[in-house]
PDB file of C-alpha atoms in Angstrom:
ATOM      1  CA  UNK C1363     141.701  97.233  78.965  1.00 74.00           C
ATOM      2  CA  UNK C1364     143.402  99.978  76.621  1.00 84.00           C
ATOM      3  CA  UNK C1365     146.677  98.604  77.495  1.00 91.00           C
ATOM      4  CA  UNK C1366     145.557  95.391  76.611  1.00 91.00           C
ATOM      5  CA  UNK C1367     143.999  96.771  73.473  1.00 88.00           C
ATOM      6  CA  UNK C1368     147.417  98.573  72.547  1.00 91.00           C
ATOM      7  CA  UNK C1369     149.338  95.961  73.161  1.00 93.00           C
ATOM      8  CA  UNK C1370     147.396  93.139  70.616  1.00 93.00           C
ATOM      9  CA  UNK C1371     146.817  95.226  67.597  1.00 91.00           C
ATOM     10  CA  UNK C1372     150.698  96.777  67.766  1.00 92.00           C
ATOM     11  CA  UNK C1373     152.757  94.434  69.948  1.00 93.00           C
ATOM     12  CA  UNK C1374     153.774  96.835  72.016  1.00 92.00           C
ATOM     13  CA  UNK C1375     153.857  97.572  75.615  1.00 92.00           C
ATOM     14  CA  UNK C1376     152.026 101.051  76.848  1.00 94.00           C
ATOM     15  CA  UNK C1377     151.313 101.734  80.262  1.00 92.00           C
ATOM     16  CA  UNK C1378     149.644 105.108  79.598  1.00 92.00           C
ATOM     17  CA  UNK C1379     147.825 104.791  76.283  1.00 88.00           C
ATOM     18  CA  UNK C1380     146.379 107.858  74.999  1.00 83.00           C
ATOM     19  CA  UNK C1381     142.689 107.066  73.471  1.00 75.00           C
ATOM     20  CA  UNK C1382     141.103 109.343  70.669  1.00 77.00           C
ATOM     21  CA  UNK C1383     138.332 109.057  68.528  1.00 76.00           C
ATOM     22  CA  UNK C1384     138.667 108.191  64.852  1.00 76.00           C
ATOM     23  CA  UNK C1385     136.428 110.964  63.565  1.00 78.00           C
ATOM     24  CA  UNK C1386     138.071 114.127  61.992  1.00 81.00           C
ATOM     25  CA  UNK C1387     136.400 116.874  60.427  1.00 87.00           C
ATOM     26  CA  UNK C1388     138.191 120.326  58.986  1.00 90.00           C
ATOM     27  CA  UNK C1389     136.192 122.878  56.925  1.00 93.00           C
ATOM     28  CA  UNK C1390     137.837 125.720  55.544  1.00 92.00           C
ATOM     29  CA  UNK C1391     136.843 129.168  53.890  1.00 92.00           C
ATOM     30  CA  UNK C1392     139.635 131.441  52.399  1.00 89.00           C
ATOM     31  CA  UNK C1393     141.930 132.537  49.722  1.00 88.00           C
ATOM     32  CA  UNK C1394     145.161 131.888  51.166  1.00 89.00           C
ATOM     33  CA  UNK C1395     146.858 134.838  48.891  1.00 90.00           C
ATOM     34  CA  UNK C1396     150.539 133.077  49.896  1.00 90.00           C
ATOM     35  CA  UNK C1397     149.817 129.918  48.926  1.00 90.00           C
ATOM     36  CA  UNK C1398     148.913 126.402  51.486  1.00 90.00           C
ATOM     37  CA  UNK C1399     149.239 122.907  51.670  1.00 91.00           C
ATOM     38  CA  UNK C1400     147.048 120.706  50.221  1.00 92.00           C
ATOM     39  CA  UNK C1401     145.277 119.549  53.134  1.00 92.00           C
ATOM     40  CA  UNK C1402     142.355 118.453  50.961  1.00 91.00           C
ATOM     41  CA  UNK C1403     144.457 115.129  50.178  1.00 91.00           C
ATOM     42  CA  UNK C1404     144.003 114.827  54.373  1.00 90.00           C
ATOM     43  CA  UNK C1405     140.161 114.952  53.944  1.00 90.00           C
ATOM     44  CA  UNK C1406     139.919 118.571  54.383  1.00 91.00           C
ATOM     45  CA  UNK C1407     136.781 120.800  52.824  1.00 92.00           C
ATOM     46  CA  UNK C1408     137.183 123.835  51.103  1.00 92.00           C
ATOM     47  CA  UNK C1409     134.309 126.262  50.724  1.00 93.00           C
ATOM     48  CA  UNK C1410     133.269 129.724  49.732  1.00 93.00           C
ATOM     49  CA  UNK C1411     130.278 129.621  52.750  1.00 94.00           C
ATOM     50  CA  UNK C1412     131.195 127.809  55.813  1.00 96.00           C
ATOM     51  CA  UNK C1413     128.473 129.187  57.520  1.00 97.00           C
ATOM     52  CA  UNK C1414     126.538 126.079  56.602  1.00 97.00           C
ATOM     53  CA  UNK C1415     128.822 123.430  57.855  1.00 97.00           C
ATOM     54  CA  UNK C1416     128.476 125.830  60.900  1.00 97.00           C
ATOM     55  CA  UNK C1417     124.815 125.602  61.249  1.00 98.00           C
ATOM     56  CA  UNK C1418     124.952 121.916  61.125  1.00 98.00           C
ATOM     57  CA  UNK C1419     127.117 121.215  63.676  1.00 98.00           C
ATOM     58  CA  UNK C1420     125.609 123.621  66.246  1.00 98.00           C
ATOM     59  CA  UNK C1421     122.029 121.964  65.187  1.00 98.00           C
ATOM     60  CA  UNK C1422     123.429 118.147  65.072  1.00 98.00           C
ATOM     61  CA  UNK C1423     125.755 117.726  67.541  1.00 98.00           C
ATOM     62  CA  UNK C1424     125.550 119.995  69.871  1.00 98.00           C
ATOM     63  CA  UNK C1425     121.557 120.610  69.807  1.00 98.00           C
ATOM     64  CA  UNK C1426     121.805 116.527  70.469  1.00 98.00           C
ATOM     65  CA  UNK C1427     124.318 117.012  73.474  1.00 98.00           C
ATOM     66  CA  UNK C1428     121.649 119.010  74.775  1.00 98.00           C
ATOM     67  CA  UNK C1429     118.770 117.122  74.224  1.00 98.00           C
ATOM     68  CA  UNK C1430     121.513 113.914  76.112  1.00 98.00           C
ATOM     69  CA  UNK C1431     122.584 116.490  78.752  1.00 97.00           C
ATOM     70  CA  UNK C1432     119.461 117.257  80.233  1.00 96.00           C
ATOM     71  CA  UNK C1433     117.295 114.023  79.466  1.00 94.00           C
ATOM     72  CA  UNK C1434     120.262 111.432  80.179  1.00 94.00           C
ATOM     73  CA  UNK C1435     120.959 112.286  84.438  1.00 91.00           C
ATOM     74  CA  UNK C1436     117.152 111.261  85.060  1.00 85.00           C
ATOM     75  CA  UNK C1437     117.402 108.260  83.638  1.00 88.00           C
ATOM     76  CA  UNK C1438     120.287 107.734  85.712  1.00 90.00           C
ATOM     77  CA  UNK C1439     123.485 108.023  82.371  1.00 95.00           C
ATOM     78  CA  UNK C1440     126.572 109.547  83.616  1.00 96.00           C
ATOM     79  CA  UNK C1441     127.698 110.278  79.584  1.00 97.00           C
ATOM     80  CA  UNK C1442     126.992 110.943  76.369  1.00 97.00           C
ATOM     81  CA  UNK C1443     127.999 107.224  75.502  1.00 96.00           C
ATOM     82  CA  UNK C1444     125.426 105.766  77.986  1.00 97.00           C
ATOM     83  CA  UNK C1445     122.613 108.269  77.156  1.00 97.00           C
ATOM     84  CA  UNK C1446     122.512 107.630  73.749  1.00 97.00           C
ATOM     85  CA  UNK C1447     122.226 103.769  74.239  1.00 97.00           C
ATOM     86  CA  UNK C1448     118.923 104.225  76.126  1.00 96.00           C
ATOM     87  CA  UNK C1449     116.353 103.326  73.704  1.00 96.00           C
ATOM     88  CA  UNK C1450     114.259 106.236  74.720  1.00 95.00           C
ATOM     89  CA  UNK C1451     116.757 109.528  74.362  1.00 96.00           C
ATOM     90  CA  UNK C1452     117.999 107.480  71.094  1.00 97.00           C
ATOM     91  CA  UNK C1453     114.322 107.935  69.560  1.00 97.00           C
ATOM     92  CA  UNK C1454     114.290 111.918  71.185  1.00 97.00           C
ATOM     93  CA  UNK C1455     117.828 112.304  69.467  1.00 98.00           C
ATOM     94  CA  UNK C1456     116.668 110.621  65.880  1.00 98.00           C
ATOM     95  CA  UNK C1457     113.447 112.746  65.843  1.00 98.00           C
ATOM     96  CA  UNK C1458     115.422 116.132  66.610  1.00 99.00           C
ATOM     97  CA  UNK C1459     117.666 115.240  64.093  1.00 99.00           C
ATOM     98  CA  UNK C1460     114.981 114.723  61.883  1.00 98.00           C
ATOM     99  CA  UNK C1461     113.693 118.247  62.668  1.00 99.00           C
ATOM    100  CA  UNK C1462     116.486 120.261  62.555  1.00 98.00           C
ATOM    101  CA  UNK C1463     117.893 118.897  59.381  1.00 98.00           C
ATOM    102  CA  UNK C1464     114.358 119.751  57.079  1.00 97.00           C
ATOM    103  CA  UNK C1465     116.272 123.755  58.146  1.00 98.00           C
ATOM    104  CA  UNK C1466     119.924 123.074  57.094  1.00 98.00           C
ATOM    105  CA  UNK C1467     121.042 123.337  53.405  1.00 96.00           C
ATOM    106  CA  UNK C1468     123.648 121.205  53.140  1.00 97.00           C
ATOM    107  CA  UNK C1469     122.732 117.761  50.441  1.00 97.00           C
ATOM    108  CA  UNK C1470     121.179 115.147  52.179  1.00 97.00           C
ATOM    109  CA  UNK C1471     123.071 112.463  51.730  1.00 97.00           C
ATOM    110  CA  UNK C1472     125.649 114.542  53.243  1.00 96.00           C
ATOM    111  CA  UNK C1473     123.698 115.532  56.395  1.00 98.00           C
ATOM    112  CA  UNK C1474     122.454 111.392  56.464  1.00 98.00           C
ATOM    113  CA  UNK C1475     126.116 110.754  56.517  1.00 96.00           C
ATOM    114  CA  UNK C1476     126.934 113.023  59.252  1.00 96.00           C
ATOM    115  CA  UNK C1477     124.684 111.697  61.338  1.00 98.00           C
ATOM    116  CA  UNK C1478     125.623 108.522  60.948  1.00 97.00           C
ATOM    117  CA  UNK C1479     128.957 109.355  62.009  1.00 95.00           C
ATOM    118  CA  UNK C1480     127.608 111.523  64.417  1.00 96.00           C
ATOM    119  CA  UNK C1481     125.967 108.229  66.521  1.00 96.00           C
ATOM    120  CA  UNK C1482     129.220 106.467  66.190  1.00 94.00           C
ATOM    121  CA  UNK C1483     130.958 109.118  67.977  1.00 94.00           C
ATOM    122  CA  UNK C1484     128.336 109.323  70.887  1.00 96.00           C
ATOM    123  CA  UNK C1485     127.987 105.770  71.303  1.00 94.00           C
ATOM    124  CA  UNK C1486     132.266 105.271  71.419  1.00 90.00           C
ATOM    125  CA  UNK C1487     132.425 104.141  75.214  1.00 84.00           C
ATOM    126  CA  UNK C1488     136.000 105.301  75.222  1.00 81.00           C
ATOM    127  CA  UNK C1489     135.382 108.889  74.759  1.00 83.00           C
ATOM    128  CA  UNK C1490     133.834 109.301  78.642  1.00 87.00           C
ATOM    129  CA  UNK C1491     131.682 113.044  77.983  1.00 90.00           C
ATOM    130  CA  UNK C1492     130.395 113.575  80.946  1.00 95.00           C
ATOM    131  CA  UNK C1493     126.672 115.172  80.896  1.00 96.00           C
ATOM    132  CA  UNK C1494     127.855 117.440  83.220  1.00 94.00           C
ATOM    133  CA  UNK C1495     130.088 119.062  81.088  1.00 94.00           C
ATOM    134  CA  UNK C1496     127.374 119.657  78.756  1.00 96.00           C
ATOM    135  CA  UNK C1497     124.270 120.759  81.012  1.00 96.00           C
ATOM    136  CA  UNK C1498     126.264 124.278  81.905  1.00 96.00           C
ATOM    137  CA  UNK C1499     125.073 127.667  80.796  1.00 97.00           C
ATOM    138  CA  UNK C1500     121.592 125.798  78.663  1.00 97.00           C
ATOM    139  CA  UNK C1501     120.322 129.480  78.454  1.00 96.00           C
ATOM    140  CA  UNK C1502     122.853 130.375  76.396  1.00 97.00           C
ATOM    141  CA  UNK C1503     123.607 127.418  74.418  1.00 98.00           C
ATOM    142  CA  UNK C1504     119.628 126.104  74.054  1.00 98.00           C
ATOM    143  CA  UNK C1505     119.447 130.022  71.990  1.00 97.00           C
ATOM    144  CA  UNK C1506     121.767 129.274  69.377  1.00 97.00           C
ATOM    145  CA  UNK C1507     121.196 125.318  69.249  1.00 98.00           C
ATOM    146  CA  UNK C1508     117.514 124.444  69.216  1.00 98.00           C
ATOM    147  CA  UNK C1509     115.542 128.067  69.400  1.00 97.00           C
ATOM    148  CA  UNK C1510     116.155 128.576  65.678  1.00 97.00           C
ATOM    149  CA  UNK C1511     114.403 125.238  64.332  1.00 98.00           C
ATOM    150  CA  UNK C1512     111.535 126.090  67.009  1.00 98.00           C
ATOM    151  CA  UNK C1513     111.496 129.509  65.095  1.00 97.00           C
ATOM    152  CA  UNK C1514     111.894 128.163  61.484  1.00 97.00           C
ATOM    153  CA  UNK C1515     108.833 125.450  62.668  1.00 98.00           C
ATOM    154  CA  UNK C1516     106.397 127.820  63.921  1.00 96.00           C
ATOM    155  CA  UNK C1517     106.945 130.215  60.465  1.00 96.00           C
ATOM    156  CA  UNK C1518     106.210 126.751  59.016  1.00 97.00           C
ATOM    157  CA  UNK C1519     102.892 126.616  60.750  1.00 96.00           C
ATOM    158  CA  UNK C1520     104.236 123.350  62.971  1.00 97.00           C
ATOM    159  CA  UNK C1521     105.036 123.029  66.551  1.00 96.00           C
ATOM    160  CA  UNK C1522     108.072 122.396  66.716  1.00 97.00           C
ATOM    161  CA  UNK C1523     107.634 119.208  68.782  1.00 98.00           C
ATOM    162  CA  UNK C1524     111.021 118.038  68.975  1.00 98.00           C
ATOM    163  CA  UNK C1525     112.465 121.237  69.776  1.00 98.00           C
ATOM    164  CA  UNK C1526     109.876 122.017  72.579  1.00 98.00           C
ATOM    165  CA  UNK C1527     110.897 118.223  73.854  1.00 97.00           C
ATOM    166  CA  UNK C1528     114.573 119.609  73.885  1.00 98.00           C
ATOM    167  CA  UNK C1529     113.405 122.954  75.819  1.00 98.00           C
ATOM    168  CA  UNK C1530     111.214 120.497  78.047  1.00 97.00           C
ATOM    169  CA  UNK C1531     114.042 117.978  79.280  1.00 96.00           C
ATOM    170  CA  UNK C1532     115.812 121.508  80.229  1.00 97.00           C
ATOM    171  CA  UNK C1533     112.765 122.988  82.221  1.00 97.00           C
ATOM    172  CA  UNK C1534     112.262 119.214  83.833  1.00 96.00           C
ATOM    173  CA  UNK C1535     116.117 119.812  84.697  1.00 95.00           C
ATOM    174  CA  UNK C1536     115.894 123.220  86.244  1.00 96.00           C
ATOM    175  CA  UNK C1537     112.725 122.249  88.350  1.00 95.00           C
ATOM    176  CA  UNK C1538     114.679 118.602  89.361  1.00 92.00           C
ATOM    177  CA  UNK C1539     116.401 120.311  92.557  1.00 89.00           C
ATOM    178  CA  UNK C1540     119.948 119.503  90.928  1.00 88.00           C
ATOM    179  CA  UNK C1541     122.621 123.017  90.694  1.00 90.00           C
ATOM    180  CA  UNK C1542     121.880 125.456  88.026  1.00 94.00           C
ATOM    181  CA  UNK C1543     124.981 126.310  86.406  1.00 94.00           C
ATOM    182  CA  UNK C1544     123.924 129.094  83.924  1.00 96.00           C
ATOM    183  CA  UNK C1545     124.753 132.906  83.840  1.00 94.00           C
ATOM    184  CA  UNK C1546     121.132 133.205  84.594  1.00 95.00           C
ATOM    185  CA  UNK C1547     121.059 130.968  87.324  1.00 96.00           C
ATOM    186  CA  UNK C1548     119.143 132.806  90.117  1.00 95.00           C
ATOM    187  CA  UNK C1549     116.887 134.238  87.578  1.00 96.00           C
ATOM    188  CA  UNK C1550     115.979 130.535  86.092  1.00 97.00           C
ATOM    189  CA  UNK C1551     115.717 129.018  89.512  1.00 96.00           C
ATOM    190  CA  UNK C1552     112.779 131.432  90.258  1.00 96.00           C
ATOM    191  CA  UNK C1553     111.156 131.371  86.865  1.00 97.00           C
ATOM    192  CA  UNK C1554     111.324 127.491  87.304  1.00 97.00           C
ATOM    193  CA  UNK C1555     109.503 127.284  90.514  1.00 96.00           C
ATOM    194  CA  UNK C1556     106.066 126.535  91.389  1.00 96.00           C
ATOM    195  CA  UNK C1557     103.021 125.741  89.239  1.00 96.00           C
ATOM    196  CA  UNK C1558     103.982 124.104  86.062  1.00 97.00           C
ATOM    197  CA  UNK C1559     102.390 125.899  83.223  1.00 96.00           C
ATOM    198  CA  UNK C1560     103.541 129.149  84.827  1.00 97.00           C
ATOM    199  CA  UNK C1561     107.034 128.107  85.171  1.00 97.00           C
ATOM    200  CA  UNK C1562     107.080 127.406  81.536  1.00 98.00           C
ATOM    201  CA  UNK C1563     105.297 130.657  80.486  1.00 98.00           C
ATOM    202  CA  UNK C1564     108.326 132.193  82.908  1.00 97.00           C
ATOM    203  CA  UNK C1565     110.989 130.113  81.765  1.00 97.00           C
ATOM    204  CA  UNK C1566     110.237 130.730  77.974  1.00 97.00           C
ATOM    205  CA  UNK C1567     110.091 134.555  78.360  1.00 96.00           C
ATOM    206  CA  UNK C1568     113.839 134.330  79.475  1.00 95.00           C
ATOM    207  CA  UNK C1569     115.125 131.326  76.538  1.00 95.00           C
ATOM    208  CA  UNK C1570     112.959 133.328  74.069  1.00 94.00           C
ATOM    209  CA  UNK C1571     111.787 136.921  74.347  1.00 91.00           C
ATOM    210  CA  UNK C1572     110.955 137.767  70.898  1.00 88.00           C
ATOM    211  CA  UNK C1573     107.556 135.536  70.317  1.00 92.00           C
ATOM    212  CA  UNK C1574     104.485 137.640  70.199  1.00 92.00           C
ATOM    213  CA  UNK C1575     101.357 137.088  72.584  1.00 93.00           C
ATOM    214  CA  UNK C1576      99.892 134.330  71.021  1.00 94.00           C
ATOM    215  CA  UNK C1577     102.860 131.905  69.653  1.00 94.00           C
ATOM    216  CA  UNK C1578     104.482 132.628  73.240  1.00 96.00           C
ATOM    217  CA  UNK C1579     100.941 131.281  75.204  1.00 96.00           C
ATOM    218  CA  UNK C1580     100.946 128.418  72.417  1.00 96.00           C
ATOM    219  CA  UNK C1581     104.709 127.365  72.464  1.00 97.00           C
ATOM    220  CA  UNK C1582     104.612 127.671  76.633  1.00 97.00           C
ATOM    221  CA  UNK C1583     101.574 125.465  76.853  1.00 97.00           C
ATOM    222  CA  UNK C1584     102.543 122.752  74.666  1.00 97.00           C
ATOM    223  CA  UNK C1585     105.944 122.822  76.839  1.00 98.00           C
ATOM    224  CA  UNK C1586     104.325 122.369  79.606  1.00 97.00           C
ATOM    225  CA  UNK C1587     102.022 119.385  78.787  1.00 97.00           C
ATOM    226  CA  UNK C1588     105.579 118.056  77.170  1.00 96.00           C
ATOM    227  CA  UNK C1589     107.641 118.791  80.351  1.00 96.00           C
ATOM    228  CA  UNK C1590     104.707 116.475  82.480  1.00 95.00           C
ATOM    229  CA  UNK C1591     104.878 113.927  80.299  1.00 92.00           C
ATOM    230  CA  UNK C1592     108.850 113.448  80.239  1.00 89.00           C
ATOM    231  CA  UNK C1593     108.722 114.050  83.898  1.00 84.00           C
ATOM    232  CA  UNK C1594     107.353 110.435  83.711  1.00 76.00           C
ATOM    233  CA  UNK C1595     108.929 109.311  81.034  1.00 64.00           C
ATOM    234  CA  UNK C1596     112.498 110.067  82.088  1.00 55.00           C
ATOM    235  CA  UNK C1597     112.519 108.752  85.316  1.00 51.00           C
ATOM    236  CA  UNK C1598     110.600 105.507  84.664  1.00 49.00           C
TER     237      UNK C1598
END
C-alpha cells in the first residue's frame, strides 16, 4: 500500500518507502553566546522556561500512552492507533486530558491545539506503536506522568478521577496474569495479588509513598471500586 501511495502522489517507483509522521515539534531554551541559525523560520520555539512545554508533553502524550498502554490489550488493540479508535479509551483519553491540562500553564488555545494534533498522531495507522512498547517500567513512568495531577487534584479537594482511572487500568494490568516488565516487578506482582482493595492499598504504597493516612485509605479505595468497574468495562 505505501508503495502504491509513493508511487501516485510522486510518480515514482519505491520498493522500500520510508513512512514518517507529519508532526514536528522543537522547543528551545538558551543564549547561544556564538550565534545560531534561525530555526524559528522552520517552526522552532524559543523560550526562557522550557520546563512548561516539558510538563505538557509528559502529562499529554505520554500520561495518554499510558492510560492506551494498559487499557488498550484488554480490549484486544495491538497499538496506539487502534486503542485510541475504541470509543471507550477515546472518552478515558479526552477526560485525562481534560484533567491534566486545568495543572499546566501553557495558553489554552495552545494546549487545545496540541491536543488536537496530539489525536492525529495517535490515530495515524501508519505509525504502528505497539502497546507493548509502552506498558514497560509503569512504576516509573505512571510517577512522573499521572501522580502529579492526582497530587495537584487532591490539594484541590477533588479526586482525581481520571488519574485514579489511569492508575486503575495499570493495577487491572498487573493483576491480568500478562509479564510485568517493571524494575519493581517481583515486588508489584505480590502487592497485586489477592483481595482487591488490599492489592490497591499495596500497590499504591509502592506508585505513591508520600500520601498521609487518610488521603492514602481514600485514594486506594476509590481505585479499587475504579479498578472493578474497568475490569468489566475493558474486557466487554
Amino acid at each position: 500500500a505505501d508503495v502504491a501511495l509513493v508511487r501516485e502522489l510522486t510518480g515514482r517507483d519505491d520498493p522500500v518507502p520510508v513512512v514518517t509522521e507529519p508532526f514536528t515539534e522543537w522547543v528551545l531554551e538558551g543564549e547561544f553566546p556564538g550565534g545560531r541559525p534561525r530555526w524559528e523560520d522552520a517552526g522552532a520555539t524559543f523560550t526562557d522556561d522550557i520546563e512548561p512545554f516539558e510538563t505538557r508533553k509528559l502529562y499529554l502524550l505520554n500520561g495518554a500512552h499510558s492510560l492506551l498502554a494498559y487499557a488498550g490489550p484488554a480490549r484486544g488493540h495491538e497499538t496506539v492507533a487502534e486503542a485510541v479508535r475504541d470509543p471507550e479509551i477515546r472518552a478515558w483519553v479526552e477526560a485525562w486530558w481534560d484533567e491534566a491540562t486545568s495543572h499546566l500553564t501553557l495558553p489554552a488555545e495552545d494546549l487545545a491545539e496540541y491536543r488536537a494534533a496530539l489525536l492525529e498522531r495517535f490515530e495515524n495507522p501508519q505509525i504502528r506503536h505497539l502497546l507493548t512498547q509502552i506498558e514497560i517500567d509503569g512504576s516509573k513512568k505512571l510517577r512522573e506522568r499521572i501522580n502529579p495531577t492526582l497530587r495537584a487534584e487532591l490539594e484541590a479537594g477533588r479526586t482525581g478521577e481520571a488519574a485514579i482511572r489511569v492508575l486503575a487500568a495499570w493495577l487491572v494490568h498487573l493483576r491480568s496474569g500478562a509479564e510485568i516488565e517493571d524494575v519493581a516487578a517481583d515486588r508489584l506482582a505480590a502487592a497485586a495479588e489477592g483481595d482487591l482493595e488490599e492489592a490497591a492499598a499495596r500497590v499504591l504504597a509502592v506508585l505513591e509513598p508520600g500520601l498521609d493516612e487518610s488521603a492514602h485509605a481514600a485514594v486506594a479505595a476509590h481505585l479499587a471500586d475504579t479498578a472493578r468497574e474497568l475490569s468489566g468495562r475493558i474486557e466487554a
